[in-house]
Amino acid sequence: MKKEKVRRRGREERERDEEGEGKKEREMKKVRERERDRAEETEEREMKKEKEKVREREERETGAEETEEREMKKALKEKVREREEKREERDEEGSEGEGKRERERREREMKKALKEKVREREEKRER
């Protein structure tokens, strides 16, 4: 009987130990799985944050490029407008200058004609 009790107790202890170890192993598995899940979730969150940062940076760069393009277009339009204004001013000055030159030419011709008439009159008087 004693041997049988010892055997039974040994068998029960072994079973309890096996079950306990299995239980401990299962608990450790669950703990490891939870840790792995948390690590994956953390990694996913970090990846999402990184993607968002990259997207925001690209938007800022794109926005900056678009702003730069708009500023360049404005500057170009301003230069073109200034050139046109200068051209118009030169054209106006040119037409005024031509009028002035024309008037001066006519005045010289009139002076020549007057001198010629005066000379002719003086010649007539002398005769």
Coordinates of C-alpha atoms in Angstrom, one line a residue:
M1 CA 0.0 0.0 0.0
K2 CA 2.7 2.3 0.9
K3 CA 4.5 1.8 -2.4
E4 CA 1.2 2.3 -4.2
K5 CA 0.6 5.6 -2.4
V6 CA 4.1 6.8 -3.1
R7 CA 3.7 5.9 -6.7
R8 CA 0.3 7.6 -6.9
R9 CA 1.7 10.7 -5.1
G10 CA 4.7 10.7 -7.4
R11 CA 2.4 10.3 -10.4
E12 CA 0.1 13.1 -9.2
E13 CA 3.0 15.4 -8.4
R14 CA 4.5 14.7 -11.8
E15 CA 1.1 15.4 -13.4
R16 CA 0.7 18.6 -11.4
D17 CA 4.3 19.6 -12.2
E18 CA 3.6 18.9 -15.9
E19 CA 0.3 20.7 -15.8
G20 CA 2.0 23.5 -13.8
E21 CA 4.8 23.7 -16.3
G22 CA 2.4 23.6 -19.1
K23 CA 0.4 26.3 -17.4
K24 CA 3.5 28.4 -16.8
E25 CA 4.5 27.9 -20.4
R26 CA 1.1 28.9 -21.6
E27 CA 1.2 32.0 -19.4
M28 CA 4.6 32.8 -20.7
K29 CA 3.4 32.3 -24.3
K30 CA 0.5 34.7 -23.6
V31 CA 2.8 37.2 -22.1
R32 CA 5.2 37.0 -25.0
E33 CA 2.3 37.3 -27.5
R34 CA 1.0 40.4 -25.7
E35 CA 4.5 41.9 -25.7
R36 CA 4.9 41.1 -29.4
D37 CA 1.5 42.6 -30.1
R38 CA 2.4 45.8 -28.2
A39 CA 5.7 46.0 -30.0
E40 CA 4.0 45.6 -33.4
E41 CA 1.4 48.2 -32.5
T42 CA 4.1 50.6 -31.3
E43 CA 6.0 50.0 -34.5
E44 CA 2.9 50.6 -36.6
R45 CA 2.2 53.8 -34.7
E46 CA 5.8 55.0 -35.3
M47 CA 5.6 54.1 -39.0
K48 CA 2.3 56.0 -39.3
K49 CA 3.9 59.0 -37.6
E50 CA 6.9 58.8 -39.9
K51 CA 4.7 58.6 -42.9
E52 CA 2.7 61.6 -41.7
K53 CA 5.9 63.6 -41.2
V54 CA 7.1 62.7 -44.7
R55 CA 3.8 63.7 -46.2
E56 CA 3.7 67.0 -44.3
R57 CA 7.3 67.8 -45.3
E58 CA 6.5 67.0 -49.0
E59 CA 3.4 69.3 -48.7
R60 CA 5.6 72.1 -47.3
E61 CA 8.2 71.6 -50.0
T62 CA 5.5 71.4 -52.7
G63 CA 3.9 74.5 -51.2
A64 CA 7.2 76.3 -51.1
E65 CA 7.9 75.3 -54.7
E66 CA 4.5 76.6 -55.8
T67 CA 5.0 79.8 -53.9
E68 CA 8.4 80.2 -55.4
E69 CA 6.9 79.7 -58.9
R70 CA 4.2 82.2 -58.3
E71 CA 6.8 84.8 -57.1
M72 CA 8.9 84.1 -60.1
K73 CA 5.9 84.6 -62.4
K74 CA 5.1 87.9 -60.6
A75 CA 8.7 89.1 -61.0
L76 CA 8.7 88.2 -64.6
K77 CA 5.4 90.0 -65.3
E78 CA 6.8 93.0 -63.4
K79 CA 9.9 93.0 -65.6
V80 CA 7.8 92.7 -68.8
R81 CA 5.6 95.6 -67.7
E82 CA 8.6 97.8 -66.8
R83 CA 10.2 97.0 -70.2
E84 CA 6.9 97.9 -72.0
E85 CA 6.7 101.2 -70.0
K86 CA 10.3 102.1 -70.9
R87 CA 9.6 101.2 -74.6
E88 CA 6.5 103.4 -74.6
E89 CA 8.5 106.3 -72.9
R90 CA 11.2 106.0 -75.6
D91 CA 8.6 105.9 -78.3
E92 CA 7.0 109.0 -76.9
E93 CA 10.3 110.8 -76.5
G94 CA 11.3 109.7 -79.9
S95 CA 8.1 111.2 -81.5
E96 CA 8.6 114.3 -79.5
G97 CA 12.2 114.4 -80.4
E98 CA 11.3 114.0 -84.1
G99 CA 8.8 116.8 -83.7
K100 CA 11.5 118.9 -82.1
R101 CA 14.0 118.1 -84.7
E102 CA 11.5 118.8 -87.4
R103 CA 10.7 122.1 -85.9
E104 CA 14.3 123.0 -85.6
R105 CA 15.0 122.1 -89.2
R106 CA 12.1 124.2 -90.3
E107 CA 13.3 127.1 -88.2
R108 CA 16.8 126.8 -89.8
E109 CA 15.3 126.7 -93.2
M110 CA 13.2 129.8 -92.4
K111 CA 16.3 131.6 -91.1
K112 CA 18.1 130.7 -94.3
A113 CA 15.2 131.9 -96.4
L114 CA 15.1 135.1 -94.3
K115 CA 18.8 135.6 -94.8
E116 CA 18.4 135.0 -98.5
K117 CA 15.6 137.5 -98.7
V118 CA 17.5 140.1 -96.7
R119 CA 20.6 139.5 -98.9
E120 CA 18.4 139.9 -102.1
R121 CA 16.9 143.1 -100.7
E122 CA 20.3 144.5 -99.9
E123 CA 21.5 143.6 -103.4
K124 CA 18.4 145.4 -104.9
R125 CA 19.2 148.5 -102.7
E126 CA 22.7 148.5 -103.8
R127 CA 21.7 148.5 -107.5

